[in-house]
Tab-separated table of C-alpha atoms and ligand atoms in Angstrom:
chain	number	residue	atom	x	y	z
A	1	MET	CA	-1.806	37.986	71.791
A	2	LYS	CA	-0.014	37.037	68.528
A	3	ASP	CA	-1.435	38.451	65.459
A	4	PHE	CA	0.757	36.329	63.255
A	5	SER	CA	1.794	39.384	61.216
A	6	GLU	CA	4.945	37.515	60.138
A	7	ILE	CA	3.066	34.635	58.721
A	8	LYS	CA	0.918	37.029	57.016
A	9	GLU	CA	3.409	38.835	55.505
A	10	GLN	CA	4.994	35.515	54.149
A	11	VAL	CA	1.339	34.519	52.706
A	12	LYS	CA	1.046	37.588	50.819
A	13	ALA	CA	4.446	37.645	49.387
A	14	LYS	CA	4.251	33.996	48.366
A	15	LEU	CA	0.632	34.547	46.853
A	16	ALA	CA	2.025	37.544	44.986
A	17	GLU	CA	4.652	35.040	43.297
A	18	VAL	CA	1.944	32.831	42.106
A	19	ALA	CA	1.122	32.967	38.507
A	20	ASP	CA	-0.476	29.629	37.505
A	21	SER	CA	-2.780	26.959	39.042
A	22	GLU	CA	-0.077	24.542	39.632
A	23	LYS	CA	1.770	27.001	41.616
A	24	LEU	CA	-1.426	28.060	43.392
A	25	SER	CA	-1.932	24.312	44.497
A	26	ASP	CA	1.741	24.317	45.735
A	27	PHE	CA	0.548	27.479	47.611
A	28	TRP	CA	-2.386	25.744	49.174
A	29	GLN	CA	-0.377	22.794	50.082
A	30	THR	CA	2.343	24.896	52.002
A	31	TYR	CA	0.014	27.237	53.909
A	32	LEU	CA	-3.655	26.049	53.873
A	33	GLY	CA	-3.211	22.097	53.626
A	34	LYS	CA	-3.529	19.971	56.590
A	35	THR	CA	0.256	19.741	57.193
A	36	GLY	CA	0.428	23.479	56.073
A	37	VAL	CA	2.023	26.309	57.988
A	38	ILE	CA	-1.349	27.697	59.352
A	39	SER	CA	-2.529	24.281	60.429
A	40	GLY	CA	0.819	23.881	62.161
A	41	LEU	CA	0.002	26.926	64.236
A	42	MET	CA	-2.638	24.933	66.191
A	43	LYS	CA	0.170	22.785	67.677
A	44	GLU	CA	1.392	25.563	69.464
A	45	MET	CA	-1.959	25.430	71.429
A	46	LYS	CA	-0.359	23.161	74.064
A	47	SER	CA	1.945	25.874	75.400
A	48	VAL	CA	-0.842	28.370	75.561
A	49	PRO	CA	-2.238	29.059	79.078
A	50	PRO	CA	-5.785	27.728	79.396
A	51	GLU	CA	-7.712	30.900	79.805
A	52	GLU	CA	-5.942	32.126	76.427
A	53	LYS	CA	-6.625	29.088	74.527
A	54	PRO	CA	-9.966	30.515	73.041
A	55	LEU	CA	-8.487	33.448	71.760
A	56	PHE	CA	-5.525	31.720	70.673
A	57	GLY	CA	-7.754	29.595	68.584
A	58	LYS	CA	-9.974	32.405	67.185
A	59	ALA	CA	-6.862	34.077	66.213
A	60	VAL	CA	-5.704	30.928	64.088
A	61	ASN	CA	-8.773	30.586	62.513
A	62	ASP	CA	-8.880	34.309	61.590
A	63	VAL	CA	-5.747	33.826	59.926
A	64	ARG	CA	-6.683	30.618	58.056
A	65	GLU	CA	-9.969	32.601	56.882
A	66	TRP	CA	-8.086	35.435	55.916
A	67	ALA	CA	-5.412	33.519	53.903
A	68	GLN	CA	-8.368	31.300	52.175
A	69	GLU	CA	-10.008	34.716	51.120
A	70	LEU	CA	-6.875	35.789	49.466
A	71	TYR	CA	-6.352	32.161	48.072
A	72	ARG	CA	-9.884	32.507	46.461
A	73	THR	CA	-9.530	35.598	45.070
A	74	LYS	CA	-6.175	34.644	43.532
A	75	GLN	CA	-7.627	31.308	42.251
A	76	ALA	CA	-10.495	33.322	40.473
A	77	GLU	CA	-7.795	35.742	38.789
A	78	ILE	CA	-5.853	32.671	37.543
A	79	LYS	CA	-8.575	30.827	36.163
A	80	GLU	CA	-9.877	33.743	34.139
A	81	PHE	CA	-6.311	34.367	32.940
A	82	GLU	CA	-5.781	30.682	32.001
A	83	LEU	CA	-9.216	30.427	30.237
A	84	LYS	CA	-8.555	33.499	28.237
A	85	HIS	CA	-5.165	32.107	27.042
A	86	ARG	CA	-6.659	28.854	26.413
A	87	TYR	CA	-9.317	30.442	24.147
A	88	GLU	CA	-6.420	32.312	22.184
A	89	ARG	CA	-4.504	29.384	21.788
A	90	GLU	CA	-7.582	27.178	20.456
A	91	ALA	CA	-9.098	29.882	18.505
A	92	VAL	CA	-10.276	28.647	15.079
A	93	ASP	CA	-10.314	30.948	12.172
A	94	VAL	CA	-13.364	29.869	10.377
A	95	THR	CA	-12.493	32.126	7.414
A	96	MET	CA	-9.401	30.236	6.485
A	97	PRO	CA	-9.724	28.391	3.305
A	98	ALA	CA	-9.990	24.536	3.909
A	99	ALA	CA	-7.306	22.311	2.889
A	100	GLY	CA	-7.616	20.755	-0.490
A	101	SER	CA	-8.536	17.321	-0.617
A	102	THR	CA	-6.936	14.833	-3.213
A	103	GLN	CA	-8.624	11.849	-4.731
A	104	GLY	CA	-6.704	8.985	-5.681
A	105	ASN	CA	-7.061	6.942	-9.003
A	106	LEU	CA	-6.417	3.415	-10.343
A	107	HIS	CA	-2.837	2.600	-11.127
A	108	PRO	CA	-1.939	2.358	-14.786
A	109	ILE	CA	-1.381	-1.335	-14.522
A	110	THR	CA	-4.705	-1.726	-12.990
A	111	LEU	CA	-6.272	0.390	-15.729
A	112	ILE	CA	-4.739	-1.526	-18.630
A	113	LYS	CA	-5.260	-4.994	-17.127
A	114	GLN	CA	-8.967	-4.110	-16.763
A	115	GLU	CA	-9.062	-2.874	-20.345
A	116	MET	CA	-7.145	-5.973	-21.474
A	117	ILE	CA	-9.424	-8.258	-19.663
A	118	GLU	CA	-12.468	-6.544	-21.000
A	119	VAL	CA	-11.336	-6.925	-24.559
A	120	PHE	CA	-10.879	-10.729	-24.130
A	121	ALA	CA	-14.103	-11.142	-21.776
A	122	GLY	CA	-15.921	-9.825	-24.920
A	123	MET	CA	-14.548	-12.735	-26.935
A	124	GLY	CA	-16.096	-15.183	-24.159
A	125	PHE	CA	-12.841	-15.758	-21.997
A	126	GLU	CA	-13.257	-16.671	-18.235
A	127	ILE	CA	-10.918	-15.631	-15.440
A	128	PHE	CA	-8.619	-17.890	-13.457
A	129	GLU	CA	-6.069	-16.680	-10.881
A	130	GLY	CA	-3.425	-19.391	-9.995
A	131	PRO	CA	-0.857	-19.143	-7.051
A	132	GLU	CA	2.229	-17.160	-7.374
A	133	ILE	CA	4.178	-19.693	-5.477
A	134	GLU	CA	4.332	-22.650	-7.962
A	135	ASP	CA	6.222	-25.965	-8.149
A	136	ASP	CA	8.172	-27.332	-10.768
A	137	ASP	CA	5.913	-29.548	-12.063
A	138	HIS	CA	3.018	-26.666	-13.148
A	139	ASN	CA	5.810	-23.964	-13.858
A	140	PHE	CA	7.893	-26.135	-15.896
A	141	THR	CA	7.773	-29.935	-16.280
A	142	ARG	CA	4.074	-30.414	-17.553
A	143	LEU	CA	4.471	-27.336	-19.744
A	144	ASN	CA	7.029	-29.517	-21.385
A	145	VAL	CA	10.140	-27.435	-20.213
A	146	LEU	CA	11.951	-30.570	-19.177
A	147	LYS	CA	14.884	-30.831	-16.713
A	148	ASP	CA	18.268	-29.988	-18.141
A	149	HIS	CA	16.729	-28.740	-21.187
A	150	PRO	CA	18.155	-25.098	-22.288
A	151	SER	CA	14.940	-23.795	-22.311
A	152	ARG	CA	14.633	-23.513	-18.556
A	153	ASP	CA	17.392	-20.765	-18.833
A	154	MET	CA	14.867	-18.668	-20.901
A	155	GLN	CA	13.501	-17.530	-17.732
A	156	ASP	CA	15.813	-16.729	-14.560
A	157	THR	CA	14.239	-18.278	-11.781
A	158	PHE	CA	13.688	-17.278	-8.159
A	159	TRP	CA	13.725	-20.834	-6.544
A	160	LEU	CA	12.344	-21.156	-3.017
A	161	THR	CA	13.173	-24.746	-2.505
A	162	ASP	CA	14.319	-27.780	-4.658
A	163	ASP	CA	10.748	-27.688	-5.867
A	164	LEU	CA	8.987	-24.478	-5.221
A	165	LEU	CA	9.425	-21.281	-7.131
A	166	LEU	CA	8.022	-17.958	-7.611
A	167	ARG	CA	6.073	-18.595	-10.839
A	168	THR	CA	8.023	-17.170	-13.785
A	169	HIS	CA	5.049	-16.753	-16.155
A	170	THR	CA	1.410	-17.372	-15.756
A	171	SER	CA	1.527	-20.449	-18.034
A	172	PRO	CA	1.169	-22.647	-15.066
A	173	GLY	CA	-2.408	-21.425	-14.979
A	174	GLN	CA	-2.890	-23.438	-18.200
A	175	ILE	CA	-2.022	-26.610	-16.506
A	176	ARG	CA	-4.247	-25.855	-13.539
A	177	THR	CA	-6.994	-24.849	-15.783
A	178	MET	CA	-6.896	-28.174	-17.686
A	179	ASP	CA	-6.785	-30.271	-14.538
A	180	MET	CA	-9.891	-28.685	-13.313
A	181	LYS	CA	-11.991	-28.897	-16.417
A	182	LYS	CA	-12.458	-30.413	-19.625
A	183	PRO	CA	-12.772	-28.739	-23.133
A	184	PRO	CA	-14.150	-26.591	-24.328
A	185	ILE	CA	-11.768	-24.441	-22.307
A	186	LYS	CA	-11.486	-20.536	-22.851
A	187	VAL	CA	-9.596	-19.075	-20.087
A	188	LEU	CA	-7.684	-15.853	-18.903
A	189	VAL	CA	-4.920	-15.886	-16.137
A	190	PRO	CA	-3.828	-12.703	-15.210
A	191	GLY	CA	-1.244	-12.155	-12.379
A	192	LYS	CA	2.222	-11.453	-11.177
A	193	VAL	CA	5.275	-13.246	-12.340
A	194	PHE	CA	9.087	-13.204	-11.136
A	195	ARG	CA	12.116	-13.348	-12.745
A	196	SER	CA	15.638	-12.243	-11.818
A	197	ASP	CA	15.860	-9.588	-14.494
A	198	SER	CA	16.020	-5.947	-14.466
A	199	ASP	CA	16.649	-2.994	-17.087
A	200	ALA	CA	14.520	-0.529	-18.901
A	201	THR	CA	11.883	-2.951	-20.038
A	202	HIS	CA	12.229	-5.499	-17.481
A	203	SER	CA	11.497	-5.715	-13.941
A	204	PRO	CA	12.160	-8.627	-11.283
A	205	MET	CA	8.204	-8.344	-10.682
A	206	PHE	CA	5.749	-7.786	-13.465
A	207	SER	CA	2.357	-8.934	-14.952
A	208	GLN	CA	1.216	-11.309	-17.491
A	209	LEU	CA	-2.250	-12.096	-18.970
A	210	GLU	CA	-2.239	-15.665	-20.197
A	211	GLY	CA	-4.710	-17.106	-22.577
A	212	LEU	CA	-5.673	-20.663	-23.325
A	213	VAL	CA	-8.366	-22.008	-25.742
A	214	VAL	CA	-8.904	-25.658	-25.916
A	215	ASP	CA	-11.419	-27.162	-28.182
A	216	LYS	CA	-12.204	-29.059	-31.423
A	217	GLY	CA	-10.375	-27.652	-34.460
A	218	ILE	CA	-8.539	-24.709	-33.026
A	219	THR	CA	-5.700	-23.409	-35.235
A	220	LEU	CA	-3.120	-20.714	-35.413
A	221	CYS	CA	-5.648	-18.723	-37.392
A	222	ASP	CA	-7.952	-18.407	-34.420
A	223	LEU	CA	-4.989	-17.093	-32.540
A	224	GLN	CA	-4.136	-14.413	-35.166
A	225	GLY	CA	-7.869	-13.385	-35.330
A	226	MET	CA	-8.144	-12.704	-31.539
A	227	LEU	CA	-4.660	-10.993	-31.269
A	228	ASP	CA	-5.724	-8.852	-34.056
A	229	SER	CA	-8.834	-7.611	-32.577
A	230	PHE	CA	-6.921	-7.294	-29.354
A	231	VAL	CA	-4.434	-4.840	-30.770
A	232	GLN	CA	-7.089	-2.971	-32.475
A	233	SER	CA	-8.995	-2.595	-29.368
A	234	ILE	CA	-5.906	-1.469	-27.277
A	235	PHE	CA	-3.984	0.613	-29.630
A	236	SER	CA	-6.519	1.558	-32.325
A	237	ASP	CA	-5.342	1.781	-35.860
A	238	THR	CA	-2.026	3.763	-35.100
A	239	ALA	CA	0.123	0.589	-33.890
A	240	LYS	CA	1.409	-2.029	-36.437
A	241	THR	CA	2.057	-5.794	-35.396
A	242	ARG	CA	4.410	-8.338	-36.446
A	243	LEU	CA	4.299	-11.992	-35.944
A	244	ARG	CA	7.433	-13.976	-36.145
A	245	PRO	CA	8.072	-17.704	-35.937
A	246	SER	CA	9.526	-18.401	-32.517
A	247	TYR	CA	10.084	-21.243	-29.809
A	248	PHE	CA	8.266	-21.968	-26.740
A	249	PRO	CA	8.291	-25.591	-25.288
A	250	PHE	CA	4.554	-25.309	-24.551
A	251	THR	CA	3.527	-24.436	-28.185
A	252	GLU	CA	4.131	-25.917	-31.430
A	253	PRO	CA	4.257	-23.905	-33.620
A	254	SER	CA	4.925	-20.723	-31.454
A	255	VAL	CA	4.809	-17.112	-32.590
A	256	GLU	CA	6.274	-13.688	-31.031
A	257	VAL	CA	4.109	-10.629	-31.816
A	258	ASP	CA	5.866	-7.534	-31.995
A	259	VAL	CA	4.165	-3.849	-31.712
A	260	SER	CA	5.939	-0.981	-33.445
A	261	CYS	CA	8.022	1.080	-31.091
A	262	PHE	CA	6.186	4.276	-29.739
A	263	GLU	CA	9.253	5.855	-28.748
A	264	CYS	CA	10.936	6.211	-31.985
A	265	GLY	CA	7.884	5.523	-34.485
A	266	GLY	CA	9.877	2.597	-35.705
A	267	LYS	CA	13.097	4.175	-36.771
A	268	GLY	CA	15.225	2.418	-33.994
A	269	CYS	CA	15.940	3.886	-30.482
A	270	PRO	CA	17.635	2.609	-27.155
A	271	LEU	CA	14.191	1.551	-26.025
A	272	CYS	CA	13.547	-1.050	-28.775
A	273	LYS	CA	17.338	-1.654	-29.132
A	274	GLY	CA	17.438	-0.144	-32.465
A	275	THR	CA	14.879	-2.664	-34.289
A	276	GLY	CA	11.798	-0.386	-34.322
A	277	TRP	CA	9.935	-3.250	-32.772
A	278	ILE	CA	8.896	-4.445	-29.216
A	279	GLU	CA	8.267	-7.555	-28.394
A	280	VAL	CA	5.023	-7.867	-26.385
A	281	LEU	CA	3.525	-11.259	-26.431
A	282	GLY	CA	4.389	-14.911	-27.148
A	283	GLY	CA	1.929	-17.460	-28.086
A	284	GLY	CA	1.207	-20.624	-30.320
A	285	VAL	CA	-0.763	-23.675	-30.815
A	286	VAL	CA	-0.570	-25.686	-27.586
A	287	ASN	CA	1.868	-28.458	-27.731
A	288	LYS	CA	0.403	-31.873	-28.053
A	289	LYS	CA	2.469	-32.834	-25.091
A	290	VAL	CA	1.175	-30.318	-23.041
A	291	LEU	CA	-2.591	-31.571	-23.712
A	292	GLU	CA	-1.296	-35.076	-23.099
A	293	ASN	CA	0.281	-34.052	-19.582
A	294	CYS	CA	-3.224	-32.882	-18.791
A	295	ASP	CA	-5.225	-35.948	-20.099
A	296	ILE	CA	-6.578	-34.044	-23.126
A	297	ASP	CA	-6.627	-36.036	-26.374
A	298	PRO	CA	-4.792	-34.362	-28.943
A	299	GLU	CA	-6.242	-36.331	-31.646
A	300	GLU	CA	-9.733	-34.928	-30.448
A	301	TYR	CA	-8.825	-31.374	-29.204
A	302	SER	CA	-6.344	-28.618	-30.117
A	303	GLY	CA	-5.669	-25.354	-28.412
A	304	LEU	CA	-4.056	-22.056	-28.624
A	305	ALA	CA	-2.355	-20.091	-25.833
A	306	PHE	CA	-0.822	-16.905	-25.605
A	307	GLY	CA	1.181	-14.705	-22.655
A	308	ILE	CA	0.985	-10.839	-22.786
A	309	GLY	CA	3.336	-8.649	-20.767
A	310	ILE	CA	0.886	-6.134	-19.203
A	311	GLU	CA	3.467	-3.625	-18.289
A	312	ARG	CA	4.613	-3.579	-21.943
A	313	ILE	CA	1.279	-2.982	-23.170
A	314	ALA	CA	0.874	-0.171	-20.465
A	315	MET	CA	4.271	1.574	-21.654
A	316	LEU	CA	2.995	1.433	-25.195
A	317	LYS	CA	-0.102	2.686	-24.673
A	318	TYR	CA	0.905	5.514	-22.237
A	319	GLY	CA	4.289	6.263	-23.851
A	320	ILE	CA	6.247	5.363	-20.751
A	321	SER	CA	9.735	4.790	-21.614
A	322	HIS	CA	11.120	3.459	-18.408
A	323	MET	CA	9.371	0.435	-16.686
A	324	GLY	CA	10.656	1.575	-13.218
A	325	MET	CA	8.099	4.524	-13.340
A	326	LEU	CA	5.331	1.654	-13.108
A	327	PHE	CA	6.864	0.598	-9.609
A	328	GLU	CA	8.232	3.692	-7.978
A	329	ASN	CA	4.915	5.126	-6.972
A	330	ASN	CA	5.688	8.800	-7.944
A	331	LEU	CA	2.355	10.291	-7.330
A	332	ASP	CA	3.192	13.133	-10.107
A	333	PHE	CA	3.440	10.421	-12.458
A	334	LEU	CA	0.568	8.247	-11.143
A	335	SER	CA	-1.884	11.057	-10.976
A	336	GLN	CA	-1.795	11.561	-14.589
A	337	PHE	CA	-3.988	8.456	-15.118
A	338	LYS	CA	-6.979	10.073	-13.395
A	339	ALA	CA	-9.878	9.048	-15.288
B	1	LIG	N1	5.025	-17.979	-20.845
B	1	LIG	C1	5.922	-17.133	-21.918
B	1	LIG	C2	6.715	-16.196	-21.145
B	1	LIG	O1	6.360	-15.980	-20.223
B	1	LIG	C3	4.863	-16.541	-22.691
B	1	LIG	C4	4.220	-17.314	-23.455
B	1	LIG	C5	4.192	-17.798	-24.620
B	1	LIG	C6	2.644	-17.850	-23.101
B	1	LIG	C7	3.749	-18.498	-25.347
B	1	LIG	C8	2.040	-18.629	-23.781
B	1	LIG	C9	2.454	-19.145	-25.040
B	1	LIG	O2	0.943	-19.285	-23.314
B	1	LIG	O3	1.833	-19.811	-25.890
B	1	LIG	O4	7.855	-15.707	-21.788
C-alpha cells in the first residue's frame, strides 16, 4: 500500500517556504483545494483493485488530514506573526506632542474695508453693492463720461463686448442707487473694480468705496466735513490731508484728496513719486447732468460723491510699500494682521 511519502515530503517542503497568508492560500489551492494534488489522488482509485479500495481511500484521507493539520498549525503561526507586525506598524505614540493648529485671520483688505464702512455707517450711510460686469451706460455715459470724450481714457477699460465691461470704478453704483430710490440718499458702494494698469501702487483688480449723498442743500462743505472725520478715524491725527481742485466728469466742482506719504514722511520717495503725497480719493459735488440722467431735479436737490481706493488706505494704515503684497497671499505677510 502506498504511503504517499513523496507527496508528504513535497507538502512539508512547500509549507516550510510559506511566510505569509497569501502564499498560504496558494498552498491550500495547490494541495488541499478541490482541484489540488491530494484530491487528485482519489482519481487513482479507478486503477485500484476492488478489495483494496477501502484501504486506499483511508490512506488518501489520512494524508489529507495530516496535511490539513500542518496547514492549520502554519496558519496560526502566520496569523500571529502578521498581527504582531500590524500592531507594530500601526502603533501610536500617545506621548508625542500634537501637531500645532493654526488659526486664520481676516485679510487686511477685509479689515480696512470693514473699518471704513463702520466709520461711514456711523454717519448714517447705507450699503449697496452693484454688479462687477457693467454696461457702458452705467459705467460711463450716464456718469457724464461721454463717448469720444478724452476722459474715457482716464481709466483703461477691460471691455467684454462692445457694450459690456468690467466696471472701472464703483461710481456706476451711484446711478443704480438713484434709479432705485429718490432723495434723500446716503449710500456707500464697496466693491472690486478693474483696470488695465499695474505698478507699485496699481493693480488690475482693486477695491473702492464709493459714497453718494443726495439731498436738499448738500454742498462741498459737507463732503469736506465727512472726509475730515473719515481721515481722523482711520489714521488718527498723524496723517495730513490735502484737497486739490481736480476734474471728474461726474462731479462739478471736483477735488482730489491726498494723504501725506507714510514711507518717507513727506520728504519724497519712489512710492509717492517724490511728491510727499499720495492720492487716496476723488470726490466732489455731483454734476447736475448726472442728477438729470437719473431724473432728479438739480434745482431741488444737490449731491456729493467720493470714491476711495481701499488698498491705498490699507497701504497707508499698515505701512505696506508694494500693492502686490495685498494680492499674493503670502501667509507670513497675512498672519501679521491677526487681531
Ligand atoms: N470714480 C473715480 C475713479 O475711480 C473716483 C471718484 C472721483 C469717485 C470722484 C467719485 C467722485 O464718486 O465724485 O477714479
